[in-house]
Amino acid sequence: DAKTTQPPSMDCAEGRAANLPCNHSTISGNEYVYWYRQIHSQGPQYIIHGLKNNETNEMASLIITEDRKSSTLILPHATLRDTAVYYCIVKGSGANSKLTFGKGITLSVRP
Amino acid sequence: DGGITQSPKYLFRKEGQNVTLSCEQNLNHDAMYWYRQDPGQGLRLIYYSQIVNDFQKGDIAEGYSVSREKKESFPLTVTSAQKNPTAFYLCASSWTVNTEAFFGQGTRLTVV
């Protein structure tokens, strides 16, 4: 069963921020939120992950709500190369925890 | 050049034949994974290995087999028992099962 809910698609203009939402209302206290993206016909690429604090790296920012039931991935200045399927994944830290991919959200960046 | 190498990129086989997909990593990662992706779908876990000489079934292991004799290699065999083998196969590795995974570029298998 999917632990996350994402809208199927969204678009944004090149150069603007892309804010990708994810709902994970049943997340447990020891589960992390991971984001990956997959450009067409390539392997998924790790973007960022977090537990409860907001996180930022060279690719994106991850904002997790205080109740941890939802999060937003922010691409600050989207480019055409950011067009991809973005997967929001909830994953625990135990030995048997695994990355489970849903259908993700297709982000289309328009010129 | 560090990374995960899957070969070949495209593979064609006749129905009823076993086929082995290669996955090699030089990242010194302990954990390795195999996923399958069908058109318009997310990835589904076939097998994973936390350490050399150990592997576990994932969600859709039927019709597949793996081995982990070396840390850097995790080959996947698609057997004739797999009913719908045509798919995009992705290999990944990570330091442990609790760290982020890095993926290869995939092998697209077509069985005719």
Short mmCIF file of C-alpha atoms in Angstrom, two decimals:
data_model
loop_
_atom_site.label_atom_id
_atom_site.label_comp_id
_atom_site.label_asym_id
_atom_site.label_seq_id
_atom_site.Cartn_x
_atom_site.Cartn_y
_atom_site.Cartn_z
CA ASP A 1 0.00 0.00 0.00
CA ALA A 2 1.25 3.45 -0.90
CA LYS A 3 2.23 5.51 2.11
CA THR A 4 2.28 8.76 0.14
CA THR A 5 -0.17 10.66 -2.04
CA GLN A 6 0.98 12.95 -4.83
CA PRO A 7 -1.02 14.71 -7.55
CA PRO A 8 -0.40 13.10 -10.93
CA SER A 9 1.09 16.13 -12.63
CA MET A 10 1.91 19.80 -12.45
CA ASP A 11 3.76 22.35 -14.48
CA CYS A 12 5.71 25.50 -13.88
CA ALA A 13 7.50 28.16 -15.90
CA GLU A 14 11.24 27.99 -16.44
CA GLY A 15 13.09 30.09 -13.89
CA ARG A 16 10.28 29.99 -11.35
CA ALA A 17 10.17 27.89 -8.21
CA ALA A 18 8.53 24.49 -8.50
CA ASN A 19 6.72 23.39 -5.33
CA LEU A 20 5.87 19.69 -5.37
CA PRO A 21 3.45 18.56 -2.63
CA CYS A 22 3.28 15.18 -0.92
CA ASN A 23 0.86 13.85 1.69
CA HIS A 24 1.98 11.15 4.11
CA SER A 25 -0.62 11.29 6.86
CA THR A 26 0.21 7.84 8.28
CA ILE A 27 3.95 8.43 8.66
CA SER A 28 5.50 6.96 11.79
CA GLY A 29 7.92 8.71 14.09
CA ASN A 30 11.00 6.89 12.78
CA GLU A 31 10.17 7.15 9.09
CA TYR A 32 12.01 9.47 6.75
CA VAL A 33 10.69 11.33 3.72
CA TYR A 34 12.79 10.72 0.60
CA TRP A 35 12.54 12.38 -2.79
CA TYR A 36 13.84 10.91 -6.03
CA ARG A 37 13.29 11.94 -9.61
CA GLN A 38 13.37 10.01 -12.85
CA ILE A 39 14.03 11.58 -16.19
CA HIS A 40 12.50 9.64 -19.05
CA SER A 41 14.10 6.22 -19.61
CA GLN A 42 16.85 6.82 -17.03
CA GLY A 43 17.45 5.48 -13.54
CA PRO A 44 16.00 7.44 -10.61
CA GLN A 45 18.18 10.11 -9.07
CA TYR A 46 18.29 10.78 -5.34
CA ILE A 47 17.39 14.38 -4.46
CA ILE A 48 17.02 14.83 -0.73
CA HIS A 49 15.59 13.30 2.43
CA GLY A 50 14.55 14.44 5.89
CA LEU A 51 13.02 13.32 9.16
CA LYS A 52 11.38 16.37 10.70
CA ASN A 53 13.60 19.38 10.09
CA ASN A 54 13.66 21.25 6.84
CA GLU A 55 16.57 20.26 4.63
CA THR A 56 18.40 21.99 1.79
CA ASN A 57 21.10 20.87 -0.60
CA GLU A 58 22.42 21.99 -3.95
CA MET A 59 19.46 20.51 -5.79
CA ALA A 60 16.41 21.34 -3.69
CA SER A 61 14.80 22.17 -0.38
CA LEU A 62 12.51 19.89 1.59
CA ILE A 63 9.91 21.45 3.84
CA ILE A 64 8.19 19.08 6.27
CA THR A 65 5.14 20.26 8.21
CA GLU A 66 5.32 20.28 11.98
CA ASP A 67 2.89 17.35 12.26
CA ARG A 68 4.95 15.53 9.56
CA LYS A 69 1.81 14.62 7.64
CA SER A 70 2.88 16.40 4.51
CA SER A 71 5.93 17.85 2.82
CA THR A 72 6.92 20.01 -0.12
CA LEU A 73 9.91 19.65 -2.40
CA ILE A 74 11.07 22.99 -3.72
CA LEU A 75 13.18 23.41 -6.83
CA PRO A 76 14.10 27.10 -6.48
CA HIS A 77 14.73 27.94 -10.14
CA ALA A 78 13.29 25.27 -12.38
CA THR A 79 14.93 24.59 -15.73
CA LEU A 80 13.79 22.52 -18.68
CA ARG A 81 16.12 19.75 -17.49
CA ASP A 82 14.04 19.44 -14.31
CA THR A 83 11.17 17.96 -16.33
CA ALA A 84 10.80 14.49 -14.78
CA VAL A 85 8.71 12.22 -12.58
CA TYR A 86 9.28 13.04 -8.92
CA TYR A 87 8.72 10.36 -6.30
CA CYS A 88 7.98 11.09 -2.66
CA ILE A 89 8.75 8.04 -0.52
CA VAL A 90 8.34 7.30 3.16
CA LYS A 91 10.93 4.88 4.48
CA GLY A 92 11.76 3.58 7.92
CA SER A 93 15.20 2.94 9.30
CA GLY A 94 14.95 -0.75 10.14
CA ALA A 95 16.81 -3.53 8.35
CA ASN A 96 13.63 -4.60 6.55
CA SER A 97 12.60 -1.13 5.43
CA LYS A 98 12.65 -0.60 1.70
CA LEU A 99 12.17 2.16 -0.83
CA THR A 100 8.66 1.74 -2.22
CA PHE A 101 7.95 3.80 -5.31
CA GLY A 102 4.46 4.96 -6.22
CA LYS A 103 3.55 6.61 -9.52
CA GLY A 104 5.04 9.95 -8.54
CA ILE A 105 4.21 13.38 -9.90
CA THR A 106 5.13 14.40 -13.41
CA LEU A 107 6.62 17.88 -13.44
CA SER A 108 6.66 19.66 -16.77
CA VAL A 109 8.76 22.82 -16.96
CA ARG A 110 7.63 25.08 -19.78
CA PRO A 111 9.85 27.65 -21.54
CA ASP B 1 34.65 7.10 -12.62
CA GLY B 2 32.56 5.82 -9.72
CA GLY B 3 29.05 4.54 -10.13
CA ILE B 4 26.70 1.74 -10.97
CA THR B 5 26.97 0.05 -14.34
CA GLN B 6 24.20 -1.98 -15.88
CA SER B 7 24.75 -3.82 -19.09
CA PRO B 8 23.55 -4.12 -21.69
CA LYS B 9 21.23 -1.12 -22.12
CA TYR B 10 18.89 -3.10 -24.41
CA LEU B 11 18.42 -6.85 -24.40
CA PHE B 12 16.26 -9.10 -26.55
CA ARG B 13 15.48 -12.71 -25.80
CA LYS B 14 13.17 -15.39 -27.05
CA GLU B 15 10.38 -16.62 -24.84
CA GLY B 16 11.43 -19.58 -22.70
CA GLN B 17 15.09 -18.56 -22.40
CA ASN B 18 16.72 -17.53 -19.16
CA VAL B 19 18.62 -14.25 -19.30
CA THR B 20 21.06 -12.66 -16.84
CA LEU B 21 21.29 -8.90 -16.33
CA SER B 22 24.55 -7.48 -15.07
CA CYS B 23 24.96 -4.90 -12.30
CA GLU B 24 28.37 -3.74 -11.06
CA GLN B 25 29.19 -0.97 -8.59
CA ASN B 26 32.54 0.49 -7.55
CA LEU B 27 31.15 2.62 -4.72
CA ASN B 28 32.06 0.06 -2.04
CA HIS B 29 28.38 -0.12 -1.06
CA ASP B 30 27.20 -3.04 1.04
CA ALA B 31 23.57 -3.03 -0.10
CA MET B 32 22.31 -3.66 -3.62
CA TYR B 33 18.83 -3.85 -5.14
CA TRP B 34 16.94 -4.88 -8.24
CA TYR B 35 13.74 -3.14 -9.32
CA ARG B 36 11.39 -3.63 -12.21
CA GLN B 37 9.45 -0.82 -13.91
CA ASP B 38 6.55 -1.25 -16.31
CA PRO B 39 5.30 1.59 -18.55
CA GLY B 40 3.63 4.40 -16.61
CA GLN B 41 4.25 2.68 -13.29
CA GLY B 42 6.54 3.14 -10.33
CA LEU B 43 9.40 0.80 -9.46
CA ARG B 44 8.76 -2.54 -7.78
CA LEU B 45 11.40 -4.31 -5.71
CA ILE B 46 12.47 -7.75 -6.94
CA TYR B 47 15.40 -8.68 -4.68
CA TYR B 48 17.81 -6.90 -2.39
CA SER B 49 21.06 -7.77 -0.69
CA GLN B 50 22.32 -6.18 2.50
CA ILE B 51 25.75 -7.76 2.36
CA VAL B 52 27.83 -10.24 0.38
CA ASN B 53 26.44 -13.80 0.31
CA ASP B 54 23.06 -12.63 1.56
CA PHE B 55 19.92 -11.61 -0.31
CA GLN B 56 16.22 -11.25 0.41
CA LYS B 57 13.10 -11.44 -1.72
CA GLY B 58 11.34 -8.22 -2.48
CA ASP B 59 7.72 -7.74 -3.48
CA ILE B 60 7.82 -9.54 -6.84
CA ALA B 61 10.59 -12.16 -6.63
CA GLU B 62 8.74 -14.99 -8.40
CA GLY B 63 10.44 -15.96 -11.64
CA TYR B 64 13.70 -14.23 -10.74
CA SER B 65 16.94 -15.31 -9.07
CA VAL B 66 20.03 -13.46 -7.86
CA SER B 67 23.46 -14.10 -6.41
CA ARG B 68 25.83 -11.93 -4.39
CA GLU B 69 29.21 -13.62 -4.46
CA LYS B 70 31.15 -10.37 -4.65
CA LYS B 71 30.50 -7.04 -3.02
CA GLU B 72 30.56 -5.16 -6.31
CA SER B 73 28.32 -7.48 -8.32
CA PHE B 74 24.63 -8.42 -8.06
CA PRO B 75 23.46 -10.19 -11.23
CA LEU B 76 19.75 -10.84 -11.83
CA THR B 77 18.53 -13.86 -13.77
CA VAL B 78 15.12 -13.64 -15.37
CA THR B 79 13.95 -17.23 -15.68
CA SER B 80 11.44 -18.76 -18.04
CA ALA B 81 9.06 -18.98 -15.07
CA GLN B 82 8.60 -15.19 -15.12
CA LYS B 83 5.27 -14.71 -16.91
CA ASN B 84 5.76 -11.15 -18.13
CA PRO B 85 9.50 -10.50 -18.32
CA THR B 86 9.43 -7.58 -20.73
CA ALA B 87 10.19 -4.52 -18.62
CA PHE B 88 12.76 -1.91 -17.63
CA TYR B 89 15.11 -3.31 -14.96
CA LEU B 90 16.95 -1.03 -12.57
CA CYS B 91 19.79 -1.85 -10.21
CA ALA B 92 20.72 0.31 -7.23
CA SER B 93 23.19 0.33 -4.37
CA SER B 94 23.60 2.09 -1.03
CA TRP B 95 26.03 2.09 1.90
CA THR B 96 23.42 0.29 3.98
CA VAL B 97 19.68 -0.32 3.65
CA ASN B 98 19.22 2.81 5.77
CA THR B 99 21.00 5.25 3.46
CA GLU B 100 20.03 6.74 0.14
CA ALA B 101 20.25 4.50 -2.90
CA PHE B 102 21.93 5.32 -6.19
CA PHE B 103 20.64 3.84 -9.40
CA GLY B 104 22.15 2.58 -12.61
CA GLN B 105 20.78 3.58 -16.01
CA GLY B 106 18.75 0.44 -16.44
CA THR B 107 18.41 -2.46 -18.86
CA ARG B 108 15.38 -2.63 -21.10
CA LEU B 109 14.53 -6.30 -21.63
CA THR B 110 12.23 -7.36 -24.43
CA VAL B 111 11.11 -10.98 -24.66
CA VAL B 112 9.56 -12.03 -27.96
#
